PDB file of C-alpha atoms in Angstrom:
ATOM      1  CA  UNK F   1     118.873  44.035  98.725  1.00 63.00           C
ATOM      2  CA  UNK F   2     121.713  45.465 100.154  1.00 64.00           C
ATOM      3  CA  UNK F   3     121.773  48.391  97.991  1.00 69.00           C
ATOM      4  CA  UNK F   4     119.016  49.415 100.154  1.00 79.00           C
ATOM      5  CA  UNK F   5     120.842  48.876 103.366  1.00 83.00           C
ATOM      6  CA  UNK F   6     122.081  52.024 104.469  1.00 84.00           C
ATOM      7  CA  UNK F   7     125.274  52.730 106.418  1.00 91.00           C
ATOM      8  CA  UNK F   8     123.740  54.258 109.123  1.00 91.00           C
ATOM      9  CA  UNK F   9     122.378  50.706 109.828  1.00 89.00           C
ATOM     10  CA  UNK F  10     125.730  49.261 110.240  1.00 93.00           C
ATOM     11  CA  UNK F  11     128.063  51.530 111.616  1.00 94.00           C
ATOM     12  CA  UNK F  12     129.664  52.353 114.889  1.00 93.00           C
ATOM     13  CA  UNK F  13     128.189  55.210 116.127  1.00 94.00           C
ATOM     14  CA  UNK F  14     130.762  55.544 118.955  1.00 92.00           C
ATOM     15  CA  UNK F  15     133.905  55.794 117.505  1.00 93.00           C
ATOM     16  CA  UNK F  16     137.132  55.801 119.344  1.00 95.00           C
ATOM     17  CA  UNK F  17     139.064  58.374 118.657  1.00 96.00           C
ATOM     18  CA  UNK F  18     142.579  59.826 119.363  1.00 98.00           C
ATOM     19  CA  UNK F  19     143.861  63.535 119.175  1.00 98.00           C
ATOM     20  CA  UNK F  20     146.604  65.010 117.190  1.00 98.00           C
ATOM     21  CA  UNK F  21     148.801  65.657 119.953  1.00 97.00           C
ATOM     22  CA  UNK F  22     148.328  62.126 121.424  1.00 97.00           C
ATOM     23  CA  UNK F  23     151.222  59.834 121.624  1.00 95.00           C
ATOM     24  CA  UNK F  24     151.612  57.117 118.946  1.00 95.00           C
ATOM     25  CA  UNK F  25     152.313  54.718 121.400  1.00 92.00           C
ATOM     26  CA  UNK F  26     148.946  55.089 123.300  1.00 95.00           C
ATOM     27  CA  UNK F  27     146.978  55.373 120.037  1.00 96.00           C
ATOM     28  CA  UNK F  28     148.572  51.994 119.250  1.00 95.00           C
ATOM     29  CA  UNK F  29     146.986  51.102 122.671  1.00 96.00           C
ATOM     30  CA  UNK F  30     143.681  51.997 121.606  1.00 97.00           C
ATOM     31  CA  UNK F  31     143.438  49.967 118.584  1.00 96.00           C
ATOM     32  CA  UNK F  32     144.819  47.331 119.969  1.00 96.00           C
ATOM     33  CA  UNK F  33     142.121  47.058 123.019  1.00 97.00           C
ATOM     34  CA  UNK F  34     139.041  47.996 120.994  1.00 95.00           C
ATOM     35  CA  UNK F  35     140.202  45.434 118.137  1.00 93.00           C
ATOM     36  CA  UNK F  36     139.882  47.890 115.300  1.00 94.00           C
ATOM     37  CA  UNK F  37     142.297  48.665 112.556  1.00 92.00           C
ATOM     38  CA  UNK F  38     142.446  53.152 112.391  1.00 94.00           C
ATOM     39  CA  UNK F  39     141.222  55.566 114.750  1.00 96.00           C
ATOM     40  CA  UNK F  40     139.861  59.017 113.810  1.00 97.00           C
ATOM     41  CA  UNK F  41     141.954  61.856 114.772  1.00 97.00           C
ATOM     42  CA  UNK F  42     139.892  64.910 115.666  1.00 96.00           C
ATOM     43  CA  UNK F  43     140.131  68.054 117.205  1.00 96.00           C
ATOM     44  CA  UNK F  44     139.546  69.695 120.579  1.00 94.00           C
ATOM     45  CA  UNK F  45     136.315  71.078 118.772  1.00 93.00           C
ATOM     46  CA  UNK F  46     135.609  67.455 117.373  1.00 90.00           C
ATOM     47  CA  UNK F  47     136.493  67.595 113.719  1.00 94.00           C
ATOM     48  CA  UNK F  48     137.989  65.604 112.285  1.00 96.00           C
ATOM     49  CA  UNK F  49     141.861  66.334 111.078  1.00 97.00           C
ATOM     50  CA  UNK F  50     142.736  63.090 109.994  1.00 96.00           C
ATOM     51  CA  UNK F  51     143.007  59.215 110.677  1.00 96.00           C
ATOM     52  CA  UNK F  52     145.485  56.756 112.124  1.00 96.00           C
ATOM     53  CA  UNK F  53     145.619  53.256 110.914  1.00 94.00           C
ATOM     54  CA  UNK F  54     147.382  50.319 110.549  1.00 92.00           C
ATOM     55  CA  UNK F  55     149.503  51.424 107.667  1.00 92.00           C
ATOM     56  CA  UNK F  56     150.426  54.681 109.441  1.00 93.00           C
ATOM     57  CA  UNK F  57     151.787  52.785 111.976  1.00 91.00           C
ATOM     58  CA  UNK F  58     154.403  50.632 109.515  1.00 91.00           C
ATOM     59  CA  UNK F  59     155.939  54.395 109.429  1.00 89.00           C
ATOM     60  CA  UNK F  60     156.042  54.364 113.372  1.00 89.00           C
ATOM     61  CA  UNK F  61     157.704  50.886 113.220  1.00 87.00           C
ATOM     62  CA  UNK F  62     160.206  51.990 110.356  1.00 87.00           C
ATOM     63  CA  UNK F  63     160.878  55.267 112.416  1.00 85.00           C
ATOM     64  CA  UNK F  64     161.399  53.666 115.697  1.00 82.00           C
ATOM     65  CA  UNK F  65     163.807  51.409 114.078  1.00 79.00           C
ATOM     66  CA  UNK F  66     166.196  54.123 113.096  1.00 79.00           C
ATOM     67  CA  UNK F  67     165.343  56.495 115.958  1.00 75.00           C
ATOM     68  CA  UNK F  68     166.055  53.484 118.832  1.00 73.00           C
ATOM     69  CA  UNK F  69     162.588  54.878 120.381  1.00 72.00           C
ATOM     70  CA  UNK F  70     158.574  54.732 119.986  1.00 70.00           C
ATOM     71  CA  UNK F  71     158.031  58.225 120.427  1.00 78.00           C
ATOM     72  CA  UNK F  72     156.301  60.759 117.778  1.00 90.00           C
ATOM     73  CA  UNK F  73     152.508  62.479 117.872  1.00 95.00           C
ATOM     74  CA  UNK F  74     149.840  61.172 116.085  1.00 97.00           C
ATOM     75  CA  UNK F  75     150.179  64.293 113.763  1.00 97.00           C
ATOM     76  CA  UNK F  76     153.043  63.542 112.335  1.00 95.00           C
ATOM     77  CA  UNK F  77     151.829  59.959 111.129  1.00 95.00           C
ATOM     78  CA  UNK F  78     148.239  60.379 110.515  1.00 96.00           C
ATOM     79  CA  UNK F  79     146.133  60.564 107.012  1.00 94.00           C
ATOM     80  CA  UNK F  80     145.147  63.892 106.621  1.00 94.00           C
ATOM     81  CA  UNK F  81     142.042  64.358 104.851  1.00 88.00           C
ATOM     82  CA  UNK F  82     141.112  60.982 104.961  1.00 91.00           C
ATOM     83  CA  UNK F  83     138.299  59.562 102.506  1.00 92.00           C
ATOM     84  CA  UNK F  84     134.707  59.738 104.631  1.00 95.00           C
ATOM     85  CA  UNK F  85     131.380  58.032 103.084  1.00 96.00           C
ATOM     86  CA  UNK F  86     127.963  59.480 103.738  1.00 95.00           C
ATOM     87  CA  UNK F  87     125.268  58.270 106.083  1.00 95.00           C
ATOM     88  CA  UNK F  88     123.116  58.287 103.488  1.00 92.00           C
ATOM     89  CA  UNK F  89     125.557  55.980 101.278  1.00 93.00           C
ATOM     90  CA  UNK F  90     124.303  52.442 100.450  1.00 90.00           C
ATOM     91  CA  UNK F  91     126.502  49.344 101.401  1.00 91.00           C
ATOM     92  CA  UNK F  92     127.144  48.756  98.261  1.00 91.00           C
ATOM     93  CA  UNK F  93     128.701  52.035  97.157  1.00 92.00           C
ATOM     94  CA  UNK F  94     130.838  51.528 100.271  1.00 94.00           C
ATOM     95  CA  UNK F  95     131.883  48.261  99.336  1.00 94.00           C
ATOM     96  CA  UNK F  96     132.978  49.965  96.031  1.00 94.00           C
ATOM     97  CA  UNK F  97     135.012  52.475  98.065  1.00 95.00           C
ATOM     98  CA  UNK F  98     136.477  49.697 100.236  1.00 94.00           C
ATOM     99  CA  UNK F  99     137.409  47.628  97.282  1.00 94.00           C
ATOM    100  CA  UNK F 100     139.042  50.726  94.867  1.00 91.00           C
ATOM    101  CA  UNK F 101     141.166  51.504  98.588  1.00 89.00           C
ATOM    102  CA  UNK F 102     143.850  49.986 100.848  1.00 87.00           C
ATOM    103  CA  UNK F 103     141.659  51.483 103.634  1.00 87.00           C
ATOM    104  CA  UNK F 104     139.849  49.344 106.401  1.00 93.00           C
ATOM    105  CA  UNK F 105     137.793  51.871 107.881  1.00 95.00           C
ATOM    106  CA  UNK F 106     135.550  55.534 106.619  1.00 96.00           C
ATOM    107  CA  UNK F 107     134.555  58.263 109.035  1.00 96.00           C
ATOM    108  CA  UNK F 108     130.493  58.567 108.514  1.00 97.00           C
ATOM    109  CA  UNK F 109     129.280  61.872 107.871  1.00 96.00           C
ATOM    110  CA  UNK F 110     126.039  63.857 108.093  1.00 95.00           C
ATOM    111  CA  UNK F 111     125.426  67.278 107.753  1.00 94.00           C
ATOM    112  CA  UNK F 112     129.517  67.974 107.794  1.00 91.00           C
ATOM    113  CA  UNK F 113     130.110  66.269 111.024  1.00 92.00           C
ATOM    114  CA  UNK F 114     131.190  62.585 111.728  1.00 95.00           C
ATOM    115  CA  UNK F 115     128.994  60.637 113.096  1.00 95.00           C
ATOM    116  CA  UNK F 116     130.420  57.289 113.225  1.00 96.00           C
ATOM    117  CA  UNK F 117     132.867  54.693 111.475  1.00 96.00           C
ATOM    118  CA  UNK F 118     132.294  51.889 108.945  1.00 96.00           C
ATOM    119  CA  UNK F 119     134.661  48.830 108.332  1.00 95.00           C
ATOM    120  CA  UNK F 120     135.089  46.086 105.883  1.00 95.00           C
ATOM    121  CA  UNK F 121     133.998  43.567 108.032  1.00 94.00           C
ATOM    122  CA  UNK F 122     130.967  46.179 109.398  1.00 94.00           C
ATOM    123  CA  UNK F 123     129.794  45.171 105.450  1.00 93.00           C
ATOM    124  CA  UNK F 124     130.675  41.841 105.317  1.00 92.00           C
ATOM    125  CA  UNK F 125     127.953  41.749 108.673  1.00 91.00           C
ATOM    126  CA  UNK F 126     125.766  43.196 106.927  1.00 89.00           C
ATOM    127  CA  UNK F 127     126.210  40.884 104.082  1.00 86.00           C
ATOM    128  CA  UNK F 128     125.560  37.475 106.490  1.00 87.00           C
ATOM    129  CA  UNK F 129     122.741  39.139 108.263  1.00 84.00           C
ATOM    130  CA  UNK F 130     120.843  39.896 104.236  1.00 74.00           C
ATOM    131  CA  UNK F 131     120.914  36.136 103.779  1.00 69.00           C
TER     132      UNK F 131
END
Protein backbone atom coordinates (compact mmCIF):
# COMPACT_ATOMS: atom_id res chain seq x y z
CA UNK A 1 0.00 0.00 0.00
CA UNK A 2 2.21 2.61 0.67
CA UNK A 3 4.45 1.91 -2.11
CA UNK A 4 1.74 3.43 -4.02
CA UNK A 5 1.52 6.53 -1.96
CA UNK A 6 3.34 9.10 -3.63
CA UNK A 7 5.29 11.98 -2.08
CA UNK A 8 3.51 14.52 -3.63
CA UNK A 9 0.62 13.34 -1.34
CA UNK A 10 2.48 14.06 1.75
CA UNK A 11 4.66 16.82 1.44
CA UNK A 12 4.82 20.46 2.29
CA UNK A 13 4.30 22.26 -0.60
CA UNK A 14 5.21 25.59 1.09
CA UNK A 15 8.45 25.30 2.31
CA UNK A 16 10.18 27.82 4.43
CA UNK A 17 13.09 28.78 3.25
CA UNK A 18 16.17 30.97 4.13
CA UNK A 19 18.82 32.64 1.77
CA UNK A 20 22.50 32.26 1.67
CA UNK A 21 23.27 35.55 2.89
CA UNK A 22 20.76 35.29 5.79
CA UNK A 23 21.99 35.37 9.28
CA UNK A 24 22.35 32.06 11.18
CA UNK A 25 20.80 33.44 14.00
CA UNK A 26 17.45 34.30 12.23
CA UNK A 27 17.47 31.01 10.29
CA UNK A 28 17.65 29.43 13.75
CA UNK A 29 14.50 31.61 14.29
CA UNK A 30 12.74 30.11 11.55
CA UNK A 31 13.04 26.60 12.47
CA UNK A 32 12.41 27.14 15.65
CA UNK A 33 8.80 28.94 15.00
CA UNK A 34 7.66 26.68 12.15
CA UNK A 35 8.78 23.49 14.31
CA UNK A 36 10.82 21.90 11.58
CA UNK A 37 14.28 20.49 11.73
CA UNK A 38 16.36 22.18 8.12
CA UNK A 39 15.36 24.86 5.95
CA UNK A 40 16.16 25.03 2.21
CA UNK A 41 18.58 27.59 1.23
CA UNK A 42 17.83 29.01 -2.21
CA UNK A 43 18.66 31.67 -4.34
CA UNK A 44 17.39 35.11 -5.33
CA UNK A 45 16.22 33.18 -8.57
CA UNK A 46 14.76 30.31 -6.28
CA UNK A 47 17.15 27.43 -6.63
CA UNK A 48 18.13 25.80 -4.48
CA UNK A 49 22.04 26.12 -3.20
CA UNK A 50 21.84 24.13 -0.29
CA UNK A 51 20.12 23.26 3.15
CA UNK A 52 20.40 24.24 6.79
CA UNK A 53 19.57 21.82 9.47
CA UNK A 54 19.89 20.83 12.76
CA UNK A 55 23.31 19.35 12.45
CA UNK A 56 24.62 22.45 10.65
CA UNK A 57 23.77 24.29 13.43
CA UNK A 58 26.03 22.02 16.13
CA UNK A 59 28.86 23.87 13.88
CA UNK A 60 27.17 27.33 14.74
CA UNK A 61 27.09 26.28 18.45
CA UNK A 62 30.81 24.92 18.35
CA UNK A 63 31.80 28.22 16.45
CA UNK A 64 30.07 30.59 18.69
CA UNK A 65 31.75 28.95 21.52
CA UNK A 66 35.21 29.84 20.42
CA UNK A 67 34.26 33.05 18.59
CA UNK A 68 32.28 34.56 21.99
CA UNK A 69 29.43 35.49 19.27
CA UNK A 70 26.38 33.96 17.12
CA UNK A 71 27.22 35.59 14.07
CA UNK A 72 28.10 33.80 10.54
CA UNK A 73 25.79 33.51 7.09
CA UNK A 74 23.93 30.68 6.34
CA UNK A 75 26.55 29.99 3.53
CA UNK A 76 29.13 29.25 5.42
CA UNK A 77 27.20 26.42 7.44
CA UNK A 78 24.82 25.05 5.02
CA UNK A 79 24.79 21.47 3.03
CA UNK A 80 25.59 22.18 -0.29
CA UNK A 81 24.12 19.95 -2.71
CA UNK A 82 21.92 18.44 -0.45
CA UNK A 83 20.19 14.94 -1.31
CA UNK A 84 16.48 15.86 -2.99
CA UNK A 85 13.83 12.89 -3.72
CA UNK A 86 11.45 13.08 -6.64
CA UNK A 87 7.76 13.89 -6.66
CA UNK A 88 7.23 11.03 -8.36
CA UNK A 89 9.17 8.87 -5.58
CA UNK A 90 7.06 6.38 -3.55
CA UNK A 91 7.07 6.59 0.36
CA UNK A 92 8.73 3.80 0.57
CA UNK A 93 11.83 4.58 -1.47
CA UNK A 94 11.92 7.69 0.73
CA UNK A 95 11.78 5.87 3.77
CA UNK A 96 14.84 3.97 2.33
CA UNK A 97 16.59 7.32 1.80
CA UNK A 98 15.61 8.51 5.29
CA UNK A 99 16.80 5.37 6.90
CA UNK A 100 20.47 4.96 4.79
CA UNK A 101 20.81 9.11 6.05
CA UNK A 102 21.29 11.23 9.19
CA UNK A 103 18.94 13.65 7.33
CA UNK A 104 15.38 14.70 8.63
CA UNK A 105 14.16 16.43 5.74
CA UNK A 106 14.49 16.15 1.28
CA UNK A 107 13.78 19.07 -1.01
CA UNK A 108 10.93 17.60 -3.58
CA UNK A 109 11.65 18.02 -7.06
CA UNK A 110 9.83 18.09 -10.40
CA UNK A 111 10.94 18.99 -13.59
CA UNK A 112 14.44 20.45 -11.91
CA UNK A 113 12.75 22.76 -9.57
CA UNK A 114 11.74 22.20 -5.84
CA UNK A 115 8.57 22.01 -5.18
CA UNK A 116 8.23 21.18 -1.65
CA UNK A 117 9.85 19.31 1.46
CA UNK A 118 9.35 15.82 2.93
CA UNK A 119 10.20 14.73 6.60
CA UNK A 120 10.48 11.62 8.58
CA UNK A 121 7.60 12.18 10.46
CA UNK A 122 5.69 13.57 6.95
CA UNK A 123 6.10 9.39 6.35
CA UNK A 124 5.46 8.19 9.52
CA UNK A 125 1.77 10.32 8.77
CA UNK A 126 1.43 8.76 6.06
CA UNK A 127 2.08 5.48 7.62
CA UNK A 128 -0.94 6.04 10.52
CA UNK A 129 -3.26 7.46 7.98
CA UNK A 130 -2.65 3.71 5.53
CA UNK A 131 -3.97 1.84 8.54
Amino acid sequence: MLAKIAVADYMSKHPVTVSPDTEVSLAFKKMLDHKITSVPVVDSHGKLVGIFSEKDGMKVVIESAYNQSMTGKVSEFMTAAPLVVDIEDSLVDVAAKFQNSPIRSFPVFQDGAMVGMISRVDVLRALVSAH
